[in-house]
Short mmCIF file of C-alpha atoms and ligand atoms in Angstrom, two decimals:
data_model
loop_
_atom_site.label_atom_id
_atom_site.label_comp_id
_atom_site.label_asym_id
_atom_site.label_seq_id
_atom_site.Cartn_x
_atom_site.Cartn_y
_atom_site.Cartn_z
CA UNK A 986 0.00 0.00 0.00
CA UNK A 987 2.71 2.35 0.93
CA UNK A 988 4.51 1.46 -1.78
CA UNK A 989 1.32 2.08 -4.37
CA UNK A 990 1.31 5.66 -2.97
CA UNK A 991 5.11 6.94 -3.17
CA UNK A 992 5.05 5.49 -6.75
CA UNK A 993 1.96 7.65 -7.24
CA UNK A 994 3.38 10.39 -6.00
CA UNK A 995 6.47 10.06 -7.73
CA UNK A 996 4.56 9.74 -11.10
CA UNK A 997 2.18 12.79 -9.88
CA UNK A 998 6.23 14.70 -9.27
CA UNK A 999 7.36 13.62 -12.78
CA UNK A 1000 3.96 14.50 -14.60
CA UNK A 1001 4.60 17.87 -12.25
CA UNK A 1002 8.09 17.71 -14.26
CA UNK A 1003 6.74 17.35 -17.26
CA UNK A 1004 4.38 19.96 -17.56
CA UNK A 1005 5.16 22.24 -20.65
CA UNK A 1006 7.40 24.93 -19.73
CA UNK A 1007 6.93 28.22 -22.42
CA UNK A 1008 9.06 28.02 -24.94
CA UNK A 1009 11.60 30.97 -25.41
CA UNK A 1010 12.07 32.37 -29.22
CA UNK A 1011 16.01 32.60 -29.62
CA UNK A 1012 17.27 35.03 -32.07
CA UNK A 1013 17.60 34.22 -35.90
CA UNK A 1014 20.40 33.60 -37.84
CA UNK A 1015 19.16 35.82 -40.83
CA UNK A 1016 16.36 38.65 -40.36
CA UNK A 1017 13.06 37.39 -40.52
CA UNK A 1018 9.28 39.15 -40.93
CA UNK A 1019 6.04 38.00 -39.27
CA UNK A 1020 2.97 38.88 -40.63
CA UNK A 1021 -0.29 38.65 -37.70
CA UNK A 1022 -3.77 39.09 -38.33
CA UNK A 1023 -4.86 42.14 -36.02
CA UNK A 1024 -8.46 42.44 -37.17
CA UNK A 1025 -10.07 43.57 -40.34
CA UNK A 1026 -12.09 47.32 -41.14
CA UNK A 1027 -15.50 46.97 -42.80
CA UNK A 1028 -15.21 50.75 -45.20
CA UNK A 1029 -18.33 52.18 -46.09
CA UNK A 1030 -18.66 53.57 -49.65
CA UNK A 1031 -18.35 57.53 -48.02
CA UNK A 1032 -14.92 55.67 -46.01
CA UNK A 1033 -14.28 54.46 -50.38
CA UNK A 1034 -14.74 57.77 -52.07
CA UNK A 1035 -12.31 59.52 -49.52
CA UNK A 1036 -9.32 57.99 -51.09
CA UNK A 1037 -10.45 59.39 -54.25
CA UNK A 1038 -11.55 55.65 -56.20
CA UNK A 1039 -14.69 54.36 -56.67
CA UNK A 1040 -16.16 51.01 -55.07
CA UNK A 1041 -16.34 49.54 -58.28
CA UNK A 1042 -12.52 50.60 -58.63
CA UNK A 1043 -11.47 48.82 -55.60
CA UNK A 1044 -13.46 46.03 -55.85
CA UNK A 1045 -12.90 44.76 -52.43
CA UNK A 1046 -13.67 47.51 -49.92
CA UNK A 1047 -12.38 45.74 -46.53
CA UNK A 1048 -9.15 46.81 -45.32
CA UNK A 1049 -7.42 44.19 -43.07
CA UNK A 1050 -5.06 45.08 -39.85
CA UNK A 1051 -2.33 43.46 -40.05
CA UNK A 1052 0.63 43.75 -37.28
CA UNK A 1053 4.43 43.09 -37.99
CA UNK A 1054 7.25 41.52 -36.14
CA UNK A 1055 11.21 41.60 -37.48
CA UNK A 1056 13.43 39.53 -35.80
CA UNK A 1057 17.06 40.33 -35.94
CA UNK A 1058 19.84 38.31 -34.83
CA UNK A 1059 21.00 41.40 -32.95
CA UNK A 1060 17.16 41.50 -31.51
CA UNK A 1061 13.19 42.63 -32.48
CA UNK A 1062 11.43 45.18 -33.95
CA UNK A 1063 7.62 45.15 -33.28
CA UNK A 1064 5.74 47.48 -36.16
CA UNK A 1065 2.21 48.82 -36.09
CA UNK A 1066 0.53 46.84 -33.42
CA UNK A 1067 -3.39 46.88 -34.39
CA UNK A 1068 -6.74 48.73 -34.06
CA UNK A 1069 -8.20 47.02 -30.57
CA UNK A 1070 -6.28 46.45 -27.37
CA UNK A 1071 -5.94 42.69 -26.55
CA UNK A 1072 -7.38 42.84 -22.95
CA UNK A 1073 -10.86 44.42 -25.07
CA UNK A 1074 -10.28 41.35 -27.37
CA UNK A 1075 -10.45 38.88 -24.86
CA UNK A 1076 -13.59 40.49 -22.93
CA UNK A 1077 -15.40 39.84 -26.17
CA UNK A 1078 -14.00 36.23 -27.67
CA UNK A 1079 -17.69 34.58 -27.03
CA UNK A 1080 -18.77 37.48 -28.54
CA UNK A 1081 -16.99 36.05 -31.62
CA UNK A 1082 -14.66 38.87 -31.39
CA UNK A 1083 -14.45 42.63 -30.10
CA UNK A 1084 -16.06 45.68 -32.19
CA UNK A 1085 -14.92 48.79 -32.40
CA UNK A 1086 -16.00 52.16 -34.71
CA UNK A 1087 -12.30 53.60 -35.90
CA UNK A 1088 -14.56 56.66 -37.53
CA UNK A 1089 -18.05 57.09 -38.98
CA UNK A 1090 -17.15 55.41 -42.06
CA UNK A 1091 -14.72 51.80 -40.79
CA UNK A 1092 -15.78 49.68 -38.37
CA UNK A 1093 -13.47 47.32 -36.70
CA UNK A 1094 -13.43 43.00 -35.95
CA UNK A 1095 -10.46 41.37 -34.19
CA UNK A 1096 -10.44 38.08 -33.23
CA UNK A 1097 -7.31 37.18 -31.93
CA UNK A 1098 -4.87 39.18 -29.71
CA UNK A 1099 -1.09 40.18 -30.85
CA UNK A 1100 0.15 38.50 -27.74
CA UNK A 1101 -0.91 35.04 -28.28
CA UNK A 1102 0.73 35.35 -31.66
CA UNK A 1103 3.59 36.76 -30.44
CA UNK A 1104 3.46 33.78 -27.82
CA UNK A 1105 3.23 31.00 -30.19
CA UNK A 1106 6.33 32.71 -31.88
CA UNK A 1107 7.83 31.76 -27.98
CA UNK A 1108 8.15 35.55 -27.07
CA UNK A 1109 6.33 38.13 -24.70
CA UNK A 1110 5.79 41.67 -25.17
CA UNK A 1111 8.20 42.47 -22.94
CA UNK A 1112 10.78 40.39 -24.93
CA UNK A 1113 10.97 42.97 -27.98
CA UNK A 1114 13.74 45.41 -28.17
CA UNK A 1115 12.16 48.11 -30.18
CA UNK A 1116 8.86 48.81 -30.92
CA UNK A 1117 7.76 51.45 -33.61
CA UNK A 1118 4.49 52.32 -35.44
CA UNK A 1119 4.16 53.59 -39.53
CA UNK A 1120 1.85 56.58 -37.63
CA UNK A 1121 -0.41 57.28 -34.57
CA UNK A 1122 -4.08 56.33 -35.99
CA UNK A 1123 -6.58 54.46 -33.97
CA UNK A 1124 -5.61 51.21 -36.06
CA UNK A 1125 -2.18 51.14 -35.70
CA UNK A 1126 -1.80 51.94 -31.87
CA UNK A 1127 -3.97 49.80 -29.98
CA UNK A 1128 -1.80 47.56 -28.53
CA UNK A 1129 1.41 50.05 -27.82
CA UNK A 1130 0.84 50.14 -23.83
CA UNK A 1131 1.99 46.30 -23.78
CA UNK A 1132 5.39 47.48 -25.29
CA UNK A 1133 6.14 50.27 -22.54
CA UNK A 1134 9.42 48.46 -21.71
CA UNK A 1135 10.72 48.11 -25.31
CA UNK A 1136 12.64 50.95 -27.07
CA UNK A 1137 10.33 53.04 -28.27
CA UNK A 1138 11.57 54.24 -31.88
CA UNK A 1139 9.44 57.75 -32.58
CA UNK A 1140 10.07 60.82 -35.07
CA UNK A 1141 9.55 64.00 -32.63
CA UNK A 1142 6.89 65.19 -35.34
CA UNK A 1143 4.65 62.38 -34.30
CA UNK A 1144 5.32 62.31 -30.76
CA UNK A 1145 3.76 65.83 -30.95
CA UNK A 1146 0.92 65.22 -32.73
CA UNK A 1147 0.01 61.63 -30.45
CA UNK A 1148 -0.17 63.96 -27.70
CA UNK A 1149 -2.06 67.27 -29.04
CA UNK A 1150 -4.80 68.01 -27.36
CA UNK A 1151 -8.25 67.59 -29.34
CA UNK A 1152 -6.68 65.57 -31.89
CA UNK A 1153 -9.58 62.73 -33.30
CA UNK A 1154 -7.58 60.77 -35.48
CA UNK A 1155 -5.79 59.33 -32.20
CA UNK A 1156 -6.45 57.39 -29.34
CA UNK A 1157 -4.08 58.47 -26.07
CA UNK A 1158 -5.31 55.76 -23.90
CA UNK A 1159 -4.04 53.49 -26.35
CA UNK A 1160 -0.34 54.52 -25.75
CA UNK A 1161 -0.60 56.07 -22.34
CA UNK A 1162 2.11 53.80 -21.18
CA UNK A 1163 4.78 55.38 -23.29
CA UNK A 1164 5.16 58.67 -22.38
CA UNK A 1165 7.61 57.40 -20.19
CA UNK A 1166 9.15 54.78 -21.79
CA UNK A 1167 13.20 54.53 -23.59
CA UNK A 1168 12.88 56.36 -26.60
CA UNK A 1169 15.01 57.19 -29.44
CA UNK A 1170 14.25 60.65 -31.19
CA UNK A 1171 14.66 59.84 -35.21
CA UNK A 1172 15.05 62.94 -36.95
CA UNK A 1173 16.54 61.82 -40.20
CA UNK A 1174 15.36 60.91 -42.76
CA UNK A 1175 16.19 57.10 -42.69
CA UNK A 1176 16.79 55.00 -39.64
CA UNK A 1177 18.93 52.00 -39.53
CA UNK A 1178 17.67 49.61 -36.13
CA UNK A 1179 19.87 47.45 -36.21
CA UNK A 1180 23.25 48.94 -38.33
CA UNK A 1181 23.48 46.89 -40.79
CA UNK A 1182 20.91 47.95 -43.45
CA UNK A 1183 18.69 45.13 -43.13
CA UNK A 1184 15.72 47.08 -41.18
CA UNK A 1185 15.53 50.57 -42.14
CA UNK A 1186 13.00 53.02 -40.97
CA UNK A 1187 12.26 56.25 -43.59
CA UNK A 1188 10.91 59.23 -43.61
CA UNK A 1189 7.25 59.36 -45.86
CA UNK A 1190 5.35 62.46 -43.96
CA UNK A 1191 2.11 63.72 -44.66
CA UNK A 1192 -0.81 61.16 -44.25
CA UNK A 1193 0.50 62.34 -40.49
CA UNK A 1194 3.37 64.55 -39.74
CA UNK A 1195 5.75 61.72 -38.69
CA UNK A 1196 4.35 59.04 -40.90
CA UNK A 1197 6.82 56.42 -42.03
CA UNK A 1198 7.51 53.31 -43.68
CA UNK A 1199 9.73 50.17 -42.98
CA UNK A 1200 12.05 48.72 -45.34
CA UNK A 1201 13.59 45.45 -44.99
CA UNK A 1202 16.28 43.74 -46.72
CA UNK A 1203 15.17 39.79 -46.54
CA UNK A 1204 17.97 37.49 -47.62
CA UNK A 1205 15.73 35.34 -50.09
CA UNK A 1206 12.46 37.66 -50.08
CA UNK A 1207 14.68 40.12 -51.31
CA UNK A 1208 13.77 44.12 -50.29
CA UNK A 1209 10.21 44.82 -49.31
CA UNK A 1210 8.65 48.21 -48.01
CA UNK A 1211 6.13 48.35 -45.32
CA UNK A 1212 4.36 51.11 -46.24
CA UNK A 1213 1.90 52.25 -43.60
CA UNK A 1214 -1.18 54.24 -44.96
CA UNK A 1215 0.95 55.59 -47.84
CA UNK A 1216 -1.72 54.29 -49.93
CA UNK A 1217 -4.94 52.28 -48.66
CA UNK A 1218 -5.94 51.06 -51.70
CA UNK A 1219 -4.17 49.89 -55.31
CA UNK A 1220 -5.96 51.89 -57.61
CA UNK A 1221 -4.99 54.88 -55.57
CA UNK A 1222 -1.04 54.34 -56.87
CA UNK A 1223 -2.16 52.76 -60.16
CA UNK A 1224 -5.10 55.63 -61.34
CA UNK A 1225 -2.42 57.78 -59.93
CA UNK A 1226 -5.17 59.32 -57.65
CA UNK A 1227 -4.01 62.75 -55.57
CA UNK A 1228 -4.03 61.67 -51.03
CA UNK A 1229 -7.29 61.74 -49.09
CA UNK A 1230 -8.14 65.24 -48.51
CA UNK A 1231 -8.05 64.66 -44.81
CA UNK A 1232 -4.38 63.99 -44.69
CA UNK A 1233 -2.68 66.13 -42.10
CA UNK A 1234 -1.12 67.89 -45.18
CA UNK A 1235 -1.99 66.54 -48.76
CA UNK A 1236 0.79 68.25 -50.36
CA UNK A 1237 3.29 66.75 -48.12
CA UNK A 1238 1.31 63.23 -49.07
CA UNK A 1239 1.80 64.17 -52.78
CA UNK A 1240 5.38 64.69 -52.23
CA UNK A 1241 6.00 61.59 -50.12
CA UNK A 1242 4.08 59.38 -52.91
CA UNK A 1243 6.56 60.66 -55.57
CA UNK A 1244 9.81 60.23 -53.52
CA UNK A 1245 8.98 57.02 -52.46
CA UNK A 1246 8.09 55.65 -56.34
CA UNK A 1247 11.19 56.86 -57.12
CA UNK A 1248 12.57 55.27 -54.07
CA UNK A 1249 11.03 51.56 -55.05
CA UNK A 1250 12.11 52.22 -58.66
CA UNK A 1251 15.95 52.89 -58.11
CA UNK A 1252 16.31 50.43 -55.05
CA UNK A 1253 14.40 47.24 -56.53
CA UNK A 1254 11.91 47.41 -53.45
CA UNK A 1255 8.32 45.76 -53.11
CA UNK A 1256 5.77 47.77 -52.08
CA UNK A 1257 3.35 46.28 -49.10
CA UNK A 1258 0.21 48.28 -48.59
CA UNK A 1259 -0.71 47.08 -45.07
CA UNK A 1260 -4.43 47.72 -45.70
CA UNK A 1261 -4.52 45.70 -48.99
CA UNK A 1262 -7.07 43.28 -48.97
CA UNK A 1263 -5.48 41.13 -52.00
CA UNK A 1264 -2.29 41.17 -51.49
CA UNK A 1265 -2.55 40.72 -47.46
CA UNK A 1266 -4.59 37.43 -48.20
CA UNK A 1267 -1.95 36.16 -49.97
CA UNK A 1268 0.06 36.61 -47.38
CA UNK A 1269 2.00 34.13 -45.55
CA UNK A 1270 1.01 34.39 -41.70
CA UNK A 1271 2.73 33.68 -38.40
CA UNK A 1272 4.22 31.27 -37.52
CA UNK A 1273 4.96 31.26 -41.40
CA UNK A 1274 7.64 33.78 -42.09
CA UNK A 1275 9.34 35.48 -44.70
CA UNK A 1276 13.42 35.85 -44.40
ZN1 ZN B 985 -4.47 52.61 -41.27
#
């Protein structure tokens, strides 16, 4: 009898023992990009017409939210981080996912939270070295209190217009937590994270003051461009459309549009328009990865 119950409590020790510890992302040997799924935007034809193309233009009127992580050997880069904060996500999964009205004219779904993709990738917010958004809209932003301990990676321009009071297009409790964060100031033009050209943060104001894009240099991929709300939808570039008028400063768009043609012209670089609903579905997503 006594014997039955130490070798059922040994067995209870080892199954104890054997319970799944988290398992810890360790760093790359060559850069690689994750794509997540951080909801999708239902436009309404007004939300359409505002970008200067037709319904029957685009086709497709949903925009989807995606979020981005790089990993570097040298560490991560976490960029645009969704449209609804995970802890609102959560509240709502037998819901069959949390709602939320961006503007009159989008209306938000997200199903699944950043963190449980970043945690099947085997990391934790607090894992990522830098975190950085293409601009300060509602649907890029959500999520950026959960990265208060990574570097935060912010043009000045931005940071100024995040925090400027009666300002709609932004959410504050959405990045609260950052106002006190490690920051770096990034005031030229382009940004290298990690120093050796592979990540590359540049300069594309207009849609906001700070707005920017990422560009990457993938060893088989080749160069892409993350290009924040440079353009929302393809006919836009293609039809060679002028910006939303509700850009913080058209002109500035218009100028931004032609540098960074030129830009993907000279330098062999694909363009990614996050809110592309074509190209985004063809997508590979995490735990897939591009490199
Ligand atoms: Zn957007």
């Amino acid at each position: 009898m006594l014997h039955a119950l130490v070798a059922l409590m040994l067995s209870a020790g080892l199954l104890l023992a054997q319970a799944p510890t988290p398992r810890k992302a360790t760093p790359p040997k060559t850069v690689r990009l994750y794509v997540f799924d951080c909801g999708m935007l239902t436009i309404s034809t007004e939300g359409v017409t505002r970008y200067h193309v037709t319904p029957s233009e685009v086709g497709e009127a949903r925009m989807p939210v995606p979020c981005f992580l790089v990993a570097h050997p040298k560490g991560t880069l976490m960029w645009d981080v969704g449209v609804i904060p995970d802890a609102t996500v959560e509240k709502q999964a037998a819901a069959g996912g949390a709602r939320y009205d961006v503007n009159s004219t989008a209306a938000a779904l997200v199903k699944r939270t950043l963190k449980s993709q970043l945690a099947e990738l085997g990391y934790s917010p607090a894992d990522i070295t830098y975190v950085a958004i293409s601009h300060a809209h509602k649907d890029h932003t959500a999520n950026l209190n959960q990265f208060a301990s990574s570097t935060w990676l912010v043009r000045p321009a931005e940071r100024e217009f995040m925090w400027k009071p009666g300002n709609e297009r932004v959410e504050p409790t959405f990045y609260k937590e950052l106002e006190r964060s490690k920051s770096i100031a990034v005031e030229k033009d382009e940004y290298d994270v990690f120093g050796d050209g592979t990540v590359v943060m540049k300069a594309a104001p207009g849609h906001t003051p700070g707005h920017q894009v990422l560009v990457l240099r993938l060893a088989s991929t080749g160069r892409v461009m993350l290009a924040g709300d440079l353009y929302h939808y393809p006919p836009e570039r293609t039809l060679r459309r002028p910006p939303p008028d509700n850009e913080f400063n058209v002109q500035q768009s218009a100028a931004s549009r032609a540098m960074i043609e030129e830009y993907l012209k000279k330098t062999g670089t694909a363009i990614w328009i996050e809110h592309e609903f074509g190209a985004n579905a063809k997508l590979k997503k995490s735990p897939a990865f591009y490199e």
